[in-house]
Amino acid sequence: MSDPFFHPVSGFDLPRFAGIPTFMRLPHVDLDNPKLKDVQIGIIGTPWDSGTTNRPGPRHGPRQLRDMSTMIRAQNGATGIRPFELVNCADLGDVAPNPVGLEDSMRRITAFYDRVIDAGVVPLSAGGDHLCSLPILRSIGKAGPVGMIHFDSHTDLFNSYFGGTLYTHGTPFRRAIEEELLDPKRVVQIGIRGTTYDNEDRDFANSVGVRVIAIEEFHKRGVEDVMAEAKEIVGDKETYVSYDIDFVDPAFAPGTGTPEVGGPNSFQALQVARLLDGVNIVGADLVEVSPPFDASGATAFLGVSIMFEMLCNMAQGISPEQ
Ligand code: MN
Ligand code: MN
């Protein structure tokens, strides 16, 4: 049973549309708060999108995701899991990026996560663009390479853009494999689609043993079969989960910079996250929600709903009651 200090504000004490929005109405515990040592899962915003190559905006993601997360209630309607009663969860606030300094921002993100990991907290992050995952993995993968289940339209395994720029939201996992933060043989990418410049990313995936499940295979086999294979690939060792909202069809998630048509619907988007049960999750992120392209807020709401599904499985994995 978790410490009641870490329970979300109930909608019966303060209506869900009222109050200062923290992630899922949890207490805000910054890194200098002595309560940090009691936190088991920390939700963190990384409001940074300097790796974006096309339509920007995910720097505004954490604030909009926090706002829409006030819609989330305490119990998972499908599984009955009540994550906030299983483990101590808190909103750890935002990393402060340097909006005009790419490498400085990455250093700042890694330094923030080093403190989180040292405190024994499992991070659930809200982007930001997908380059945020690299400095996060520099902290999580420090003790040795981890596996990864990656939902995305894109592999993000390209080498460089514009003739030699190595750090963009299209390259984080190429760098993470080179830096031995990820074990490529325990990496699976699901939902890949769209037009491309060339096959450089796929050739790299094949050469190092990353399993790419393209959208055609995903739709043909179905969610359960694909997720069973994904779990087999990562096994029971430490695994990171990275979820780019552009995995979802733009009919359901239009608020993102690089949408690709022909993707999963919102039900399937939740289902893949729900089927992460039993995975040894050492960190997870939800990235690429871009509020300027999300006029209705539906993309951010789907994003936090996916985060809640991931949180339920993370809580279930950590709780000693399981
Ligand atoms: Mn991505
Ligand atoms: Mn993508």
PDB file of C-alpha atoms and ligand atoms in Angstrom:
ATOM      1  CA  MET A   1       0.000   0.000   0.000  1.00  0.00           C
ATOM      2  CA  SER A   2       1.358   3.388  -0.937  1.00  0.00           C
ATOM      3  CA  ASP A   3       1.809   6.400   1.350  1.00  0.00           C
ATOM      4  CA  PRO A   4      -1.396   8.529   1.210  1.00  0.00           C
ATOM      5  CA  PHE A   5       0.803  11.625   0.728  1.00  0.00           C
ATOM      6  CA  PHE A   6       1.378  10.349  -2.821  1.00  0.00           C
ATOM      7  CA  HIS A   7      -2.286   9.842  -3.712  1.00  0.00           C
ATOM      8  CA  PRO A   8      -3.780  12.123  -6.395  1.00  0.00           C
ATOM      9  CA  VAL A   9      -6.215  14.841  -5.345  1.00  0.00           C
ATOM     10  CA  SER A  10      -9.660  13.236  -5.519  1.00  0.00           C
ATOM     11  CA  GLY A  11     -12.222  14.697  -7.907  1.00  0.00           C
ATOM     12  CA  PHE A  12     -14.628  14.540  -4.963  1.00  0.00           C
ATOM     13  CA  ASP A  13     -12.459  16.880  -2.872  1.00  0.00           C
ATOM     14  CA  LEU A  14     -11.631  19.303  -5.690  1.00  0.00           C
ATOM     15  CA  PRO A  15     -13.307  18.980  -9.110  1.00  0.00           C
ATOM     16  CA  ARG A  16     -10.941  17.748 -11.789  1.00  0.00           C
ATOM     17  CA  PHE A  17     -11.170  20.991 -13.751  1.00  0.00           C
ATOM     18  CA  ALA A  18      -9.984  22.989 -10.723  1.00  0.00           C
ATOM     19  CA  GLY A  19      -6.615  23.456  -9.069  1.00  0.00           C
ATOM     20  CA  ILE A  20      -3.024  23.698 -10.320  1.00  0.00           C
ATOM     21  CA  PRO A  21      -2.467  20.900 -12.837  1.00  0.00           C
ATOM     22  CA  THR A  22       0.254  18.387 -11.960  1.00  0.00           C
ATOM     23  CA  PHE A  23       0.581  15.066 -13.785  1.00  0.00           C
ATOM     24  CA  MET A  24      -2.491  12.994 -12.871  1.00  0.00           C
ATOM     25  CA  ARG A  25      -3.156  15.362  -9.919  1.00  0.00           C
ATOM     26  CA  LEU A  26      -0.195  13.898  -8.011  1.00  0.00           C
ATOM     27  CA  PRO A  27       1.861  15.884  -5.492  1.00  0.00           C
ATOM     28  CA  HIS A  28       4.705  17.938  -6.945  1.00  0.00           C
ATOM     29  CA  VAL A  29       7.977  16.723  -5.414  1.00  0.00           C
ATOM     30  CA  ASP A  30      11.008  18.540  -6.819  1.00  0.00           C
ATOM     31  CA  LEU A  31      14.477  16.984  -6.698  1.00  0.00           C
ATOM     32  CA  ASP A  32      15.437  18.947  -3.560  1.00  0.00           C
ATOM     33  CA  ASN A  33      12.383  17.774  -1.613  1.00  0.00           C
ATOM     34  CA  PRO A  34      13.295  15.230   1.120  1.00  0.00           C
ATOM     35  CA  LYS A  35      10.188  13.269   0.070  1.00  0.00           C
ATOM     36  CA  LEU A  36      12.051  12.305  -3.139  1.00  0.00           C
ATOM     37  CA  LYS A  37      13.555   9.300  -1.353  1.00  0.00           C
ATOM     38  CA  ASP A  38      10.061   7.821  -0.918  1.00  0.00           C
ATOM     39  CA  VAL A  39       9.025   8.229  -4.567  1.00  0.00           C
ATOM     40  CA  GLN A  40       8.956   5.013  -6.605  1.00  0.00           C
ATOM     41  CA  ILE A  41       7.685   6.310  -9.948  1.00  0.00           C
ATOM     42  CA  GLY A  42       8.389   9.928 -10.921  1.00  0.00           C
ATOM     43  CA  ILE A  43       6.617  11.628 -13.811  1.00  0.00           C
ATOM     44  CA  ILE A  44       8.896  14.185 -15.446  1.00  0.00           C
ATOM     45  CA  GLY A  45       8.426  16.756 -18.210  1.00  0.00           C
ATOM     46  CA  THR A  46      11.175  17.337 -20.776  1.00  0.00           C
ATOM     47  CA  PRO A  47       9.929  20.501 -22.533  1.00  0.00           C
ATOM     48  CA  TRP A  48      12.502  20.557 -25.322  1.00  0.00           C
ATOM     49  CA  ASP A  49      12.222  20.160 -29.096  1.00  0.00           C
ATOM     50  CA  SER A  50      15.512  21.404 -30.536  1.00  0.00           C
ATOM     51  CA  GLY A  51      16.001  18.089 -32.339  1.00  0.00           C
ATOM     52  CA  THR A  52      12.924  18.682 -34.472  1.00  0.00           C
ATOM     53  CA  THR A  53      13.572  18.676 -38.229  1.00  0.00           C
ATOM     54  CA  ASN A  54      10.110  19.667 -39.468  1.00  0.00           C
ATOM     55  CA  ARG A  55       7.022  21.044 -37.679  1.00  0.00           C
ATOM     56  CA  PRO A  56       7.990  22.053 -34.114  1.00  0.00           C
ATOM     57  CA  GLY A  57       6.027  22.404 -30.880  1.00  0.00           C
ATOM     58  CA  PRO A  58       6.656  19.457 -28.501  1.00  0.00           C
ATOM     59  CA  ARG A  59       8.440  21.852 -26.115  1.00  0.00           C
ATOM     60  CA  HIS A  60       4.875  22.813 -25.155  1.00  0.00           C
ATOM     61  CA  GLY A  61       3.947  19.145 -24.617  1.00  0.00           C
ATOM     62  CA  PRO A  62       4.483  18.703 -20.858  1.00  0.00           C
ATOM     63  CA  ARG A  63       2.254  21.636 -19.908  1.00  0.00           C
ATOM     64  CA  GLN A  64      -0.602  20.482 -22.165  1.00  0.00           C
ATOM     65  CA  LEU A  65      -0.164  16.856 -21.098  1.00  0.00           C
ATOM     66  CA  ARG A  66      -0.348  17.900 -17.435  1.00  0.00           C
ATOM     67  CA  ASP A  67      -3.541  19.819 -18.136  1.00  0.00           C
ATOM     68  CA  MET A  68      -5.223  16.928 -19.981  1.00  0.00           C
ATOM     69  CA  SER A  69      -3.957  14.426 -17.370  1.00  0.00           C
ATOM     70  CA  THR A  70      -6.376  15.924 -14.857  1.00  0.00           C
ATOM     71  CA  MET A  71      -9.003  13.879 -16.758  1.00  0.00           C
ATOM     72  CA  ILE A  72      -7.357  10.634 -15.589  1.00  0.00           C
ATOM     73  CA  ARG A  73      -9.081   8.861 -12.687  1.00  0.00           C
ATOM     74  CA  ALA A  74      -7.535   6.523 -10.101  1.00  0.00           C
ATOM     75  CA  GLN A  75      -8.515   3.127 -11.537  1.00  0.00           C
ATOM     76  CA  ASN A  76      -7.800   1.424 -14.849  1.00  0.00           C
ATOM     77  CA  GLY A  77     -11.187   0.568 -16.340  1.00  0.00           C
ATOM     78  CA  ALA A  78      -9.912  -2.441 -18.281  1.00  0.00           C
ATOM     79  CA  THR A  79      -7.584  -4.131 -15.777  1.00  0.00           C
ATOM     80  CA  GLY A  80      -8.828  -2.793 -12.447  1.00  0.00           C
ATOM     81  CA  ILE A  81      -5.270  -1.717 -11.529  1.00  0.00           C
ATOM     82  CA  ARG A  82      -5.123   1.198  -9.048  1.00  0.00           C
ATOM     83  CA  PRO A  83      -1.511   2.296  -9.571  1.00  0.00           C
ATOM     84  CA  PHE A  84      -1.464   5.128  -7.026  1.00  0.00           C
ATOM     85  CA  GLU A  85      -2.356   2.659  -4.267  1.00  0.00           C
ATOM     86  CA  LEU A  86       0.353   0.186  -5.301  1.00  0.00           C
ATOM     87  CA  VAL A  87       3.364   2.520  -5.280  1.00  0.00           C
ATOM     88  CA  ASN A  88       4.330   6.111  -4.429  1.00  0.00           C
ATOM     89  CA  CYS A  89       3.995   8.262  -7.552  1.00  0.00           C
ATOM     90  CA  ALA A  90       4.788  11.970  -7.860  1.00  0.00           C
ATOM     91  CA  ASP A  91       5.205  14.743 -10.413  1.00  0.00           C
ATOM     92  CA  LEU A  92       8.923  15.608 -10.280  1.00  0.00           C
ATOM     93  CA  GLY A  93       8.470  18.734 -12.380  1.00  0.00           C
ATOM     94  CA  ASP A  94      10.265  19.692 -15.573  1.00  0.00           C
ATOM     95  CA  VAL A  95      13.889  19.522 -16.609  1.00  0.00           C
ATOM     96  CA  ALA A  96      15.083  23.059 -17.425  1.00  0.00           C
ATOM     97  CA  PRO A  97      16.469  22.871 -20.959  1.00  0.00           C
ATOM     98  CA  ASN A  98      18.536  25.534 -22.687  1.00  0.00           C
ATOM     99  CA  PRO A  99      16.219  26.427 -25.595  1.00  0.00           C
ATOM    100  CA  VAL A 100      19.127  27.633 -27.741  1.00  0.00           C
ATOM    101  CA  GLY A 101      21.794  25.105 -26.741  1.00  0.00           C
ATOM    102  CA  LEU A 102      21.419  21.557 -28.023  1.00  0.00           C
ATOM    103  CA  GLU A 103      24.348  19.848 -26.329  1.00  0.00           C
ATOM    104  CA  ASP A 104      23.877  21.921 -23.167  1.00  0.00           C
ATOM    105  CA  SER A 105      20.230  20.811 -23.033  1.00  0.00           C
ATOM    106  CA  MET A 106      21.223  17.173 -23.380  1.00  0.00           C
ATOM    107  CA  ARG A 107      23.712  17.561 -20.521  1.00  0.00           C
ATOM    108  CA  ARG A 108      21.032  19.188 -18.379  1.00  0.00           C
ATOM    109  CA  ILE A 109      18.563  16.369 -19.092  1.00  0.00           C
ATOM    110  CA  THR A 110      21.116  13.645 -18.261  1.00  0.00           C
ATOM    111  CA  ALA A 111      22.142  15.451 -15.049  1.00  0.00           C
ATOM    112  CA  PHE A 112      18.482  15.659 -13.960  1.00  0.00           C
ATOM    113  CA  TYR A 113      17.891  11.960 -14.641  1.00  0.00           C
ATOM    114  CA  ASP A 114      21.120  10.976 -12.885  1.00  0.00           C
ATOM    115  CA  ARG A 115      19.645  12.444  -9.704  1.00  0.00           C
ATOM    116  CA  VAL A 116      16.344  10.654 -10.312  1.00  0.00           C
ATOM    117  CA  ILE A 117      18.011   7.288 -10.930  1.00  0.00           C
ATOM    118  CA  ASP A 118      20.373   7.750  -7.949  1.00  0.00           C
ATOM    119  CA  ALA A 119      17.299   8.319  -5.756  1.00  0.00           C
ATOM    120  CA  GLY A 120      15.931   4.950  -6.892  1.00  0.00           C
ATOM    121  CA  VAL A 121      13.011   6.502  -8.767  1.00  0.00           C
ATOM    122  CA  VAL A 122      11.728   4.921 -12.005  1.00  0.00           C
ATOM    123  CA  PRO A 123      11.059   7.746 -14.479  1.00  0.00           C
ATOM    124  CA  LEU A 124       8.003   8.112 -16.710  1.00  0.00           C
ATOM    125  CA  SER A 125       8.722  11.046 -19.016  1.00  0.00           C
ATOM    126  CA  ALA A 126       6.608  13.364 -21.126  1.00  0.00           C
ATOM    127  CA  GLY A 127       8.297  15.033 -24.102  1.00  0.00           C
ATOM    128  CA  GLY A 128       9.510  16.970 -25.794  1.00  0.00           C
ATOM    129  CA  ASP A 129      10.653  15.583 -29.124  1.00  0.00           C
ATOM    130  CA  HIS A 130      12.238  12.183 -29.543  1.00  0.00           C
ATOM    131  CA  LEU A 131      15.790  13.450 -29.126  1.00  0.00           C
ATOM    132  CA  CYS A 132      14.908  13.722 -25.396  1.00  0.00           C
ATOM    133  CA  SER A 133      15.142   9.927 -25.148  1.00  0.00           C
ATOM    134  CA  LEU A 134      18.909   9.969 -25.821  1.00  0.00           C
ATOM    135  CA  PRO A 135      20.003  12.055 -22.792  1.00  0.00           C
ATOM    136  CA  ILE A 136      17.510  10.079 -20.667  1.00  0.00           C
ATOM    137  CA  LEU A 137      19.059   6.799 -21.856  1.00  0.00           C
ATOM    138  CA  ARG A 138      22.537   8.184 -21.091  1.00  0.00           C
ATOM    139  CA  SER A 139      21.439   8.078 -17.478  1.00  0.00           C
ATOM    140  CA  ILE A 140      19.366   4.873 -17.500  1.00  0.00           C
ATOM    141  CA  GLY A 141      21.847   2.914 -19.624  1.00  0.00           C
ATOM    142  CA  LYS A 142      24.895   3.998 -17.646  1.00  0.00           C
ATOM    143  CA  ALA A 143      25.099   0.732 -15.713  1.00  0.00           C
ATOM    144  CA  GLY A 144      24.928  -1.280 -18.936  1.00  0.00           C
ATOM    145  CA  PRO A 145      22.838  -1.510 -22.085  1.00  0.00           C
ATOM    146  CA  VAL A 146      19.086  -2.016 -21.704  1.00  0.00           C
ATOM    147  CA  GLY A 147      16.478  -3.409 -24.112  1.00  0.00           C
ATOM    148  CA  MET A 148      13.769  -1.265 -25.661  1.00  0.00           C
ATOM    149  CA  ILE A 149      10.220  -1.579 -26.932  1.00  0.00           C
ATOM    150  CA  HIS A 150       9.735   1.387 -29.268  1.00  0.00           C
ATOM    151  CA  PHE A 151       6.381   2.469 -30.752  1.00  0.00           C
ATOM    152  CA  ASP A 152       6.758   4.911 -33.644  1.00  0.00           C
ATOM    153  CA  SER A 153       6.099   5.566 -37.332  1.00  0.00           C
ATOM    154  CA  HIS A 154       9.833   6.096 -37.684  1.00  0.00           C
ATOM    155  CA  THR A 155      12.873   4.080 -36.649  1.00  0.00           C
ATOM    156  CA  ASP A 156      14.823   7.178 -35.483  1.00  0.00           C
ATOM    157  CA  LEU A 157      17.920   5.198 -36.469  1.00  0.00           C
ATOM    158  CA  PHE A 158      19.298   7.589 -39.085  1.00  0.00           C
ATOM    159  CA  ASN A 159      22.940   8.596 -38.890  1.00  0.00           C
ATOM    160  CA  SER A 160      22.736  12.324 -39.613  1.00  0.00           C
ATOM    161  CA  TYR A 161      20.795  15.154 -41.231  1.00  0.00           C
ATOM    162  CA  PHE A 162      21.943  18.027 -43.419  1.00  0.00           C
ATOM    163  CA  GLY A 163      25.337  16.561 -44.058  1.00  0.00           C
ATOM    164  CA  GLY A 164      26.630  15.625 -40.656  1.00  0.00           C
ATOM    165  CA  THR A 165      24.368  16.872 -37.854  1.00  0.00           C
ATOM    166  CA  LEU A 166      24.347  13.902 -35.504  1.00  0.00           C
ATOM    167  CA  TYR A 167      21.698  14.970 -32.986  1.00  0.00           C
ATOM    168  CA  THR A 168      18.094  15.246 -34.229  1.00  0.00           C
ATOM    169  CA  HIS A 169      14.845  13.504 -33.347  1.00  0.00           C
ATOM    170  CA  GLY A 170      15.575  11.148 -36.261  1.00  0.00           C
ATOM    171  CA  THR A 171      18.840   9.849 -34.781  1.00  0.00           C
ATOM    172  CA  PRO A 172      18.515   9.178 -31.003  1.00  0.00           C
ATOM    173  CA  PHE A 173      18.524   5.394 -31.136  1.00  0.00           C
ATOM    174  CA  ARG A 174      21.421   5.221 -33.612  1.00  0.00           C
ATOM    175  CA  ARG A 175      23.462   7.188 -31.061  1.00  0.00           C
ATOM    176  CA  ALA A 176      22.121   5.132 -28.137  1.00  0.00           C
ATOM    177  CA  ILE A 177      23.228   1.901 -29.828  1.00  0.00           C
ATOM    178  CA  GLU A 178      26.654   3.367 -30.718  1.00  0.00           C
ATOM    179  CA  GLU A 179      27.083   4.540 -27.119  1.00  0.00           C
ATOM    180  CA  GLU A 180      26.110   1.052 -25.879  1.00  0.00           C
ATOM    181  CA  LEU A 181      23.132   2.379 -23.926  1.00  0.00           C
ATOM    182  CA  LEU A 182      20.853  -0.021 -25.815  1.00  0.00           C
ATOM    183  CA  ASP A 183      21.475  -3.680 -26.642  1.00  0.00           C
ATOM    184  CA  PRO A 184      20.326  -3.765 -30.300  1.00  0.00           C
ATOM    185  CA  LYS A 185      19.448  -7.457 -30.110  1.00  0.00           C
ATOM    186  CA  ARG A 186      16.919  -6.565 -27.400  1.00  0.00           C
ATOM    187  CA  VAL A 187      15.369  -3.662 -29.332  1.00  0.00           C
ATOM    188  CA  VAL A 188      12.047  -3.954 -31.175  1.00  0.00           C
ATOM    189  CA  GLN A 189      10.434  -1.133 -33.153  1.00  0.00           C
ATOM    190  CA  ILE A 190       6.713  -1.330 -33.893  1.00  0.00           C
ATOM    191  CA  GLY A 191       4.516   0.602 -36.354  1.00  0.00           C
ATOM    192  CA  ILE A 192       7.145   1.805 -38.835  1.00  0.00           C
ATOM    193  CA  ARG A 193       5.672   3.372 -41.988  1.00  0.00           C
ATOM    194  CA  GLY A 194       5.516   6.367 -44.296  1.00  0.00           C
ATOM    195  CA  THR A 195       7.562   7.700 -47.141  1.00  0.00           C
ATOM    196  CA  THR A 196      11.326   7.745 -46.672  1.00  0.00           C
ATOM    197  CA  TYR A 197      14.449   9.296 -48.164  1.00  0.00           C
ATOM    198  CA  ASP A 198      16.256   5.953 -48.375  1.00  0.00           C
ATOM    199  CA  ASN A 199      16.811   2.656 -46.508  1.00  0.00           C
ATOM    200  CA  GLU A 200      19.804   3.759 -44.452  1.00  0.00           C
ATOM    201  CA  ASP A 201      17.958   3.319 -41.139  1.00  0.00           C
ATOM    202  CA  ARG A 202      16.640  -0.141 -42.016  1.00  0.00           C
ATOM    203  CA  ASP A 203      20.035  -1.271 -43.250  1.00  0.00           C
ATOM    204  CA  PHE A 204      21.539  -0.205 -39.932  1.00  0.00           C
ATOM    205  CA  ALA A 205      18.767  -2.024 -38.027  1.00  0.00           C
ATOM    206  CA  ASN A 206      19.453  -5.214 -39.960  1.00  0.00           C
ATOM    207  CA  SER A 207      23.197  -4.923 -39.489  1.00  0.00           C
ATOM    208  CA  VAL A 208      22.976  -4.727 -35.680  1.00  0.00           C
ATOM    209  CA  GLY A 209      19.985  -7.014 -35.107  1.00  0.00           C
ATOM    210  CA  VAL A 210      17.208  -4.537 -34.270  1.00  0.00           C
ATOM    211  CA  ARG A 211      13.801  -6.085 -35.005  1.00  0.00           C
ATOM    212  CA  VAL A 212      11.593  -3.739 -37.075  1.00  0.00           C
ATOM    213  CA  ILE A 213       7.882  -4.559 -37.242  1.00  0.00           C
ATOM    214  CA  ALA A 214       6.427  -2.434 -40.029  1.00  0.00           C
ATOM    215  CA  ILE A 215       2.792  -1.369 -39.953  1.00  0.00           C
ATOM    216  CA  GLU A 216       1.781  -3.863 -42.663  1.00  0.00           C
ATOM    217  CA  GLU A 217       2.966  -6.735 -40.453  1.00  0.00           C
ATOM    218  CA  PHE A 218       1.385  -5.102 -37.380  1.00  0.00           C
ATOM    219  CA  HIS A 219      -2.064  -4.891 -38.980  1.00  0.00           C
ATOM    220  CA  LYS A 220      -1.808  -8.380 -40.485  1.00  0.00           C
ATOM    221  CA  ARG A 221      -0.805 -10.135 -37.260  1.00  0.00           C
ATOM    222  CA  GLY A 222      -2.741  -8.055 -34.757  1.00  0.00           C
ATOM    223  CA  VAL A 223      -1.785  -6.398 -31.500  1.00  0.00           C
ATOM    224  CA  GLU A 224      -1.604  -9.479 -29.260  1.00  0.00           C
ATOM    225  CA  ASP A 225       0.628 -11.518 -31.541  1.00  0.00           C
ATOM    226  CA  VAL A 226       3.005  -8.598 -32.138  1.00  0.00           C
ATOM    227  CA  MET A 227       3.255  -7.748 -28.434  1.00  0.00           C
ATOM    228  CA  ALA A 228       3.938 -11.400 -27.562  1.00  0.00           C
ATOM    229  CA  GLU A 229       6.938 -11.296 -29.916  1.00  0.00           C
ATOM    230  CA  ALA A 230       8.084  -7.935 -28.511  1.00  0.00           C
ATOM    231  CA  LYS A 231       8.081  -9.357 -24.981  1.00  0.00           C
ATOM    232  CA  GLU A 232      10.036 -12.387 -26.137  1.00  0.00           C
ATOM    233  CA  ILE A 233      12.684 -10.117 -27.701  1.00  0.00           C
ATOM    234  CA  VAL A 234      13.279  -8.045 -24.560  1.00  0.00           C
ATOM    235  CA  GLY A 235      12.902 -11.003 -22.165  1.00  0.00           C
ATOM    236  CA  ASP A 236      12.904 -10.373 -18.425  1.00  0.00           C
ATOM    237  CA  LYS A 237      15.931  -8.059 -18.272  1.00  0.00           C
ATOM    238  CA  GLU A 238      15.858  -4.241 -17.932  1.00  0.00           C
ATOM    239  CA  THR A 239      13.818  -2.620 -20.680  1.00  0.00           C
ATOM    240  CA  TYR A 240      13.068   0.961 -21.684  1.00  0.00           C
ATOM    241  CA  VAL A 241       9.762   1.824 -23.355  1.00  0.00           C
ATOM    242  CA  SER A 242       9.698   4.721 -25.805  1.00  0.00           C
ATOM    243  CA  TYR A 243       6.355   5.779 -27.243  1.00  0.00           C
ATOM    244  CA  ASP A 244       6.226   8.370 -30.027  1.00  0.00           C
ATOM    245  CA  ILE A 245       2.628   9.603 -30.357  1.00  0.00           C
ATOM    246  CA  ASP A 246       3.038   9.535 -34.157  1.00  0.00           C
ATOM    247  CA  PHE A 247       2.783   5.727 -33.833  1.00  0.00           C
ATOM    248  CA  VAL A 248      -0.971   6.425 -33.733  1.00  0.00           C
ATOM    249  CA  ASP A 249      -2.926   7.300 -36.871  1.00  0.00           C
ATOM    250  CA  PRO A 250      -3.225  11.093 -37.339  1.00  0.00           C
ATOM    251  CA  ALA A 251      -7.023  10.705 -37.394  1.00  0.00           C
ATOM    252  CA  PHE A 252      -6.678  10.039 -33.634  1.00  0.00           C
ATOM    253  CA  ALA A 253      -3.443  11.927 -32.919  1.00  0.00           C
ATOM    254  CA  PRO A 254      -3.149  14.888 -35.306  1.00  0.00           C
ATOM    255  CA  GLY A 255      -1.170  17.010 -32.848  1.00  0.00           C
ATOM    256  CA  THR A 256       2.328  15.930 -33.773  1.00  0.00           C
ATOM    257  CA  GLY A 257       5.055  17.208 -36.067  1.00  0.00           C
ATOM    258  CA  THR A 258       5.675  14.251 -38.373  1.00  0.00           C
ATOM    259  CA  PRO A 259       2.392  12.348 -38.781  1.00  0.00           C
ATOM    260  CA  GLU A 260       2.124   9.263 -41.006  1.00  0.00           C
ATOM    261  CA  VAL A 261      -1.232   7.869 -42.175  1.00  0.00           C
ATOM    262  CA  GLY A 262      -2.324   4.231 -41.987  1.00  0.00           C
ATOM    263  CA  GLY A 263      -1.558   3.726 -38.302  1.00  0.00           C
ATOM    264  CA  PRO A 264      -3.257   2.146 -35.265  1.00  0.00           C
ATOM    265  CA  ASN A 265      -6.444   3.613 -33.830  1.00  0.00           C
ATOM    266  CA  SER A 266      -6.722   4.990 -30.301  1.00  0.00           C
ATOM    267  CA  PHE A 267      -7.944   1.662 -28.878  1.00  0.00           C
ATOM    268  CA  GLN A 268      -4.951  -0.188 -30.321  1.00  0.00           C
ATOM    269  CA  ALA A 269      -2.719   2.624 -29.042  1.00  0.00           C
ATOM    270  CA  LEU A 270      -3.844   1.851 -25.484  1.00  0.00           C
ATOM    271  CA  GLN A 271      -3.861  -1.898 -26.032  1.00  0.00           C
ATOM    272  CA  VAL A 272      -0.149  -2.096 -26.921  1.00  0.00           C
ATOM    273  CA  ALA A 273       0.699  -0.183 -23.732  1.00  0.00           C
ATOM    274  CA  ARG A 274      -1.583  -2.425 -21.657  1.00  0.00           C
ATOM    275  CA  LEU A 275       0.174  -5.477 -23.079  1.00  0.00           C
ATOM    276  CA  LEU A 276       3.475  -4.322 -21.570  1.00  0.00           C
ATOM    277  CA  ASP A 277       2.406  -6.183 -18.426  1.00  0.00           C
ATOM    278  CA  GLY A 278       5.219  -8.295 -17.040  1.00  0.00           C
ATOM    279  CA  VAL A 279       7.950  -6.320 -18.862  1.00  0.00           C
ATOM    280  CA  ASN A 280      10.814  -5.217 -16.568  1.00  0.00           C
ATOM    281  CA  ILE A 281      10.376  -1.478 -17.263  1.00  0.00           C
ATOM    282  CA  VAL A 282      13.250   0.698 -15.990  1.00  0.00           C
ATOM    283  CA  GLY A 283      11.896   3.870 -17.613  1.00  0.00           C
ATOM    284  CA  ALA A 284       9.354   4.969 -20.191  1.00  0.00           C
ATOM    285  CA  ASP A 285       8.536   8.037 -22.225  1.00  0.00           C
ATOM    286  CA  LEU A 286       5.728   9.495 -24.327  1.00  0.00           C
ATOM    287  CA  VAL A 287       7.064  12.028 -26.813  1.00  0.00           C
ATOM    288  CA  GLU A 288       6.236  14.241 -29.792  1.00  0.00           C
ATOM    289  CA  VAL A 289       2.857  15.657 -28.689  1.00  0.00           C
ATOM    290  CA  SER A 290       2.835  19.120 -30.289  1.00  0.00           C
ATOM    291  CA  PRO A 291       0.100  21.341 -28.802  1.00  0.00           C
ATOM    292  CA  PRO A 292       0.224  23.953 -31.632  1.00  0.00           C
ATOM    293  CA  PHE A 293      -1.046  21.195 -33.970  1.00  0.00           C
ATOM    294  CA  ASP A 294      -3.461  19.781 -31.372  1.00  0.00           C
ATOM    295  CA  ALA A 295      -6.377  22.198 -31.617  1.00  0.00           C
ATOM    296  CA  SER A 296      -8.862  19.996 -29.710  1.00  0.00           C
ATOM    297  CA  GLY A 297      -6.438  18.643 -27.097  1.00  0.00           C
ATOM    298  CA  ALA A 298      -7.348  15.095 -28.217  1.00  0.00           C
ATOM    299  CA  THR A 299      -3.736  14.148 -28.966  1.00  0.00           C
ATOM    300  CA  ALA A 300      -2.584  15.219 -25.507  1.00  0.00           C
ATOM    301  CA  PHE A 301      -5.497  13.348 -23.911  1.00  0.00           C
ATOM    302  CA  LEU A 302      -4.583  10.188 -25.807  1.00  0.00           C
ATOM    303  CA  GLY A 303      -0.949  10.765 -24.813  1.00  0.00           C
ATOM    304  CA  VAL A 304      -1.677  10.898 -21.090  1.00  0.00           C
ATOM    305  CA  SER A 305      -4.069   7.958 -21.397  1.00  0.00           C
ATOM    306  CA  ILE A 306      -1.179   5.940 -22.866  1.00  0.00           C
ATOM    307  CA  MET A 307       1.061   7.193 -20.038  1.00  0.00           C
ATOM    308  CA  PHE A 308      -1.516   5.950 -17.521  1.00  0.00           C
ATOM    309  CA  GLU A 309      -1.509   2.467 -19.126  1.00  0.00           C
ATOM    310  CA  MET A 310       2.306   2.398 -18.927  1.00  0.00           C
ATOM    311  CA  LEU A 311       2.190   3.662 -15.328  1.00  0.00           C
ATOM    312  CA  CYS A 312      -0.205   0.856 -14.345  1.00  0.00           C
ATOM    313  CA  ASN A 313       2.222  -1.785 -15.631  1.00  0.00           C
ATOM    314  CA  MET A 314       5.217  -0.041 -14.069  1.00  0.00           C
ATOM    315  CA  ALA A 315       3.417   0.121 -10.702  1.00  0.00           C
ATOM    316  CA  GLN A 316       2.361  -3.508 -10.942  1.00  0.00           C
ATOM    317  CA  GLY A 317       5.979  -4.497 -11.658  1.00  0.00           C
ATOM    318  CA  ILE A 318       7.419  -2.531  -8.722  1.00  0.00           C
ATOM    319  CA  SER A 319       4.799  -3.242  -6.082  1.00  0.00           C
ATOM    320  CA  PRO A 320       5.899  -5.835  -3.513  1.00  0.00           C
ATOM    321  CA  GLU A 321       2.262  -6.888  -3.237  1.00  0.00           C
ATOM    322  CA  GLN A 322       2.438  -8.552  -6.655  1.00  0.00           C
TER     323      GLN A 322
HETATM  324 MN    MN B   1      10.244   9.158 -32.965  1.00  0.00          MN
HETATM  325 MN    MN B   2       7.957   9.353 -35.211  1.00  0.00          MN
END
